[in-house]
């Protein structure tokens, strides 16, 4: 298993899996899932930290290894 960040031009090792549900308007960040699902996106830590949800959506960060600096987004 050697998964890389899904952001174009990045290529760093993925540490985080991003998943989302339209019905709940929610985006989740989790420690890298064991299973690689085409519905999810694998991201490196810097890109995961810069993730922000679409307007009106919630972002729920469930990673255990939380970064020291947590970015917060209003709304
Ligand atoms: Zn990346």
Short mmCIF file of N, CA and C and ligand atoms in Angstrom, two decimals:
data_model
loop_
_atom_site.label_atom_id
_atom_site.label_comp_id
_atom_site.label_asym_id
_atom_site.label_seq_id
_atom_site.Cartn_x
_atom_site.Cartn_y
_atom_site.Cartn_z
N UNK A 1 0.85 -1.20 0.00
CA UNK A 1 0.00 0.00 0.00
C UNK A 1 0.88 1.23 0.00
N UNK A 2 0.84 1.96 -1.07
CA UNK A 2 1.65 3.16 -1.19
C UNK A 2 0.82 4.24 -1.86
N UNK A 3 0.03 4.91 -1.02
CA UNK A 3 -0.90 5.87 -1.59
C UNK A 3 -0.36 7.29 -1.47
N UNK A 4 -0.69 8.06 -2.49
CA UNK A 4 -0.16 9.41 -2.59
C UNK A 4 -1.30 10.42 -2.53
N UNK A 5 -0.94 11.63 -2.16
CA UNK A 5 -1.90 12.72 -2.12
C UNK A 5 -2.58 12.88 -3.48
N UNK A 6 -3.89 13.10 -3.44
CA UNK A 6 -4.68 13.20 -4.67
C UNK A 6 -4.59 14.58 -5.32
N UNK A 7 -4.01 15.56 -4.63
CA UNK A 7 -3.95 16.90 -5.22
C UNK A 7 -2.97 16.90 -6.39
N UNK A 8 -3.39 17.52 -7.50
CA UNK A 8 -2.52 17.52 -8.69
C UNK A 8 -1.15 18.13 -8.39
N UNK A 9 -0.13 17.46 -8.82
CA UNK A 9 1.22 17.99 -8.68
C UNK A 9 1.82 17.85 -7.30
N UNK A 10 1.14 17.15 -6.40
CA UNK A 10 1.65 17.05 -5.04
C UNK A 10 2.55 15.83 -4.92
N UNK A 11 1.96 14.64 -4.81
CA UNK A 11 2.77 13.43 -4.78
C UNK A 11 3.33 13.05 -3.43
N UNK A 12 3.05 13.84 -2.38
CA UNK A 12 3.50 13.43 -1.05
C UNK A 12 2.71 12.21 -0.59
N UNK A 13 3.27 11.43 0.32
CA UNK A 13 2.54 10.27 0.84
C UNK A 13 1.24 10.72 1.53
N UNK A 14 0.18 9.98 1.28
CA UNK A 14 -1.11 10.32 1.89
C UNK A 14 -1.14 9.89 3.35
N UNK A 15 -1.66 10.76 4.20
CA UNK A 15 -1.80 10.44 5.62
C UNK A 15 -3.25 10.54 6.08
N UNK A 16 -4.07 11.12 5.22
CA UNK A 16 -5.45 11.45 5.61
C UNK A 16 -6.39 11.01 4.51
N UNK A 17 -7.55 10.49 4.88
CA UNK A 17 -8.59 10.19 3.91
C UNK A 17 -9.73 11.18 4.08
N UNK A 18 -10.08 11.83 2.98
CA UNK A 18 -11.20 12.76 2.98
C UNK A 18 -12.42 12.04 2.40
N UNK A 19 -13.52 12.12 3.12
CA UNK A 19 -14.78 11.57 2.59
C UNK A 19 -15.87 12.60 2.80
N UNK A 20 -16.97 12.43 2.09
CA UNK A 20 -18.03 13.43 2.19
C UNK A 20 -19.37 12.79 1.89
N UNK A 21 -20.41 13.46 2.35
CA UNK A 21 -21.77 12.98 2.12
C UNK A 21 -22.64 14.18 1.74
N UNK A 22 -23.16 14.14 0.53
CA UNK A 22 -23.98 15.26 0.07
C UNK A 22 -25.22 15.41 0.92
N UNK A 23 -25.84 14.31 1.30
CA UNK A 23 -27.09 14.37 2.05
C UNK A 23 -26.90 15.10 3.38
N UNK A 24 -25.74 14.90 4.00
CA UNK A 24 -25.48 15.52 5.29
C UNK A 24 -24.67 16.81 5.16
N UNK A 25 -24.26 17.14 3.95
CA UNK A 25 -23.41 18.32 3.72
C UNK A 25 -22.23 18.33 4.68
N UNK A 26 -21.57 17.22 4.77
CA UNK A 26 -20.48 17.07 5.71
C UNK A 26 -19.26 16.47 5.01
N UNK A 27 -18.11 17.01 5.39
CA UNK A 27 -16.82 16.48 4.92
C UNK A 27 -16.08 15.95 6.15
N UNK A 28 -15.52 14.76 6.02
CA UNK A 28 -14.76 14.19 7.13
C UNK A 28 -13.30 14.03 6.75
N UNK A 29 -12.43 14.29 7.71
CA UNK A 29 -11.02 13.97 7.59
C UNK A 29 -10.70 12.89 8.61
N UNK A 30 -10.16 11.79 8.14
CA UNK A 30 -9.80 10.68 9.01
C UNK A 30 -8.36 10.29 8.76
N UNK A 31 -7.77 9.64 9.73
CA UNK A 31 -6.49 8.99 9.46
C UNK A 31 -6.67 8.05 8.28
N UNK A 32 -5.65 7.91 7.50
CA UNK A 32 -5.75 7.17 6.24
C UNK A 32 -6.49 5.84 6.41
N UNK A 33 -7.55 5.69 5.64
CA UNK A 33 -8.32 4.45 5.69
C UNK A 33 -7.48 3.28 5.17
N UNK A 34 -7.70 2.14 5.76
CA UNK A 34 -7.00 0.95 5.29
C UNK A 34 -7.44 0.59 3.87
N UNK A 35 -8.71 0.82 3.60
CA UNK A 35 -9.24 0.50 2.29
C UNK A 35 -9.21 1.74 1.40
N UNK A 36 -8.74 1.55 0.18
CA UNK A 36 -8.70 2.64 -0.78
C UNK A 36 -10.02 2.64 -1.53
N UNK A 37 -10.85 3.65 -1.31
CA UNK A 37 -12.14 3.71 -1.96
C UNK A 37 -12.15 4.80 -3.02
N UNK A 38 -12.72 4.51 -4.20
CA UNK A 38 -12.78 5.55 -5.24
C UNK A 38 -13.68 6.71 -4.86
N UNK A 39 -14.53 6.54 -3.85
CA UNK A 39 -15.42 7.62 -3.41
C UNK A 39 -14.70 8.62 -2.52
N UNK A 40 -13.53 8.23 -2.00
CA UNK A 40 -12.80 9.09 -1.08
C UNK A 40 -11.57 9.66 -1.75
N UNK A 41 -10.95 10.62 -1.05
CA UNK A 41 -9.72 11.21 -1.56
C UNK A 41 -8.65 11.09 -0.49
N UNK A 42 -7.50 10.62 -0.87
CA UNK A 42 -6.38 10.54 0.06
C UNK A 42 -5.55 11.81 -0.07
N UNK A 43 -5.17 12.37 1.06
CA UNK A 43 -4.42 13.63 1.05
C UNK A 43 -3.21 13.54 1.95
N UNK A 44 -2.18 14.33 1.63
CA UNK A 44 -1.05 14.49 2.54
C UNK A 44 -1.48 15.42 3.69
N UNK A 45 -0.70 15.48 4.73
CA UNK A 45 -1.07 16.28 5.90
C UNK A 45 -1.25 17.77 5.56
N UNK A 46 -0.30 18.39 4.84
CA UNK A 46 -0.49 19.82 4.54
C UNK A 46 -1.76 20.10 3.75
N UNK A 47 -2.06 19.25 2.76
CA UNK A 47 -3.27 19.49 1.99
C UNK A 47 -4.52 19.19 2.81
N UNK A 48 -4.46 18.19 3.66
CA UNK A 48 -5.60 17.92 4.54
C UNK A 48 -5.86 19.11 5.45
N UNK A 49 -4.78 19.70 5.97
CA UNK A 49 -4.94 20.84 6.87
C UNK A 49 -5.53 22.05 6.16
N UNK A 50 -5.33 22.12 4.86
CA UNK A 50 -5.84 23.27 4.11
C UNK A 50 -7.22 23.00 3.52
N UNK A 51 -7.75 21.83 3.79
CA UNK A 51 -9.07 21.50 3.26
C UNK A 51 -10.13 22.38 3.91
N UNK A 52 -11.00 22.93 3.11
CA UNK A 52 -12.16 23.60 3.69
C UNK A 52 -13.39 23.20 2.89
N UNK A 53 -14.49 23.04 3.58
CA UNK A 53 -15.68 22.50 2.93
C UNK A 53 -16.38 23.55 2.08
N UNK A 54 -17.22 23.11 1.16
CA UNK A 54 -18.02 24.07 0.39
C UNK A 54 -18.91 24.89 1.33
N UNK A 55 -19.34 26.02 0.84
CA UNK A 55 -20.19 26.90 1.65
C UNK A 55 -21.43 26.14 2.12
N UNK A 56 -21.71 26.24 3.40
CA UNK A 56 -22.89 25.58 3.95
C UNK A 56 -22.64 24.15 4.42
N UNK A 57 -21.39 23.68 4.24
CA UNK A 57 -21.04 22.32 4.67
C UNK A 57 -20.26 22.38 5.97
N UNK A 58 -20.29 21.26 6.69
CA UNK A 58 -19.48 21.11 7.90
C UNK A 58 -18.23 20.30 7.58
N UNK A 59 -17.15 20.65 8.27
CA UNK A 59 -15.92 19.87 8.19
C UNK A 59 -15.67 19.24 9.54
N UNK A 60 -15.58 17.93 9.57
CA UNK A 60 -15.33 17.23 10.83
C UNK A 60 -13.98 16.52 10.73
N UNK A 61 -13.06 16.98 11.56
CA UNK A 61 -11.72 16.42 11.56
C UNK A 61 -11.64 15.36 12.66
N UNK A 62 -11.57 14.12 12.25
CA UNK A 62 -11.55 13.01 13.22
C UNK A 62 -10.17 12.37 13.33
N UNK A 63 -9.16 13.06 12.81
CA UNK A 63 -7.82 12.48 12.87
C UNK A 63 -7.30 12.49 14.30
N UNK A 64 -6.57 11.46 14.64
CA UNK A 64 -5.99 11.39 15.98
C UNK A 64 -4.75 12.26 16.09
N UNK A 65 -3.99 12.33 15.02
CA UNK A 65 -2.78 13.13 15.03
C UNK A 65 -3.11 14.54 14.55
N UNK A 66 -3.70 15.30 15.44
CA UNK A 66 -4.08 16.66 15.07
C UNK A 66 -2.84 17.54 14.99
N UNK A 67 -2.77 18.37 13.98
CA UNK A 67 -1.63 19.28 13.88
C UNK A 67 -1.65 20.32 14.99
N UNK A 68 -0.49 20.89 15.24
CA UNK A 68 -0.39 21.90 16.30
C UNK A 68 -1.26 23.10 15.95
N UNK A 69 -1.18 23.50 14.71
CA UNK A 69 -1.96 24.66 14.28
C UNK A 69 -3.21 24.18 13.55
N UNK A 70 -4.31 24.45 14.13
CA UNK A 70 -5.56 24.03 13.52
C UNK A 70 -6.21 25.23 12.85
N UNK A 71 -6.38 25.14 11.56
CA UNK A 71 -7.04 26.24 10.85
C UNK A 71 -8.53 26.20 11.11
N UNK A 72 -9.09 27.34 11.31
CA UNK A 72 -10.52 27.40 11.56
C UNK A 72 -11.18 28.27 10.49
N UNK A 73 -12.32 27.84 10.07
CA UNK A 73 -13.05 28.54 9.04
C UNK A 73 -14.42 28.96 9.56
N UNK A 74 -14.72 30.19 9.40
CA UNK A 74 -16.03 30.69 9.83
C UNK A 74 -17.08 30.23 8.83
N UNK A 75 -18.24 29.95 9.33
CA UNK A 75 -19.35 29.54 8.46
C UNK A 75 -19.12 28.16 7.96
ZN1 LIG B 1 -0.71 16.99 -0.99
#
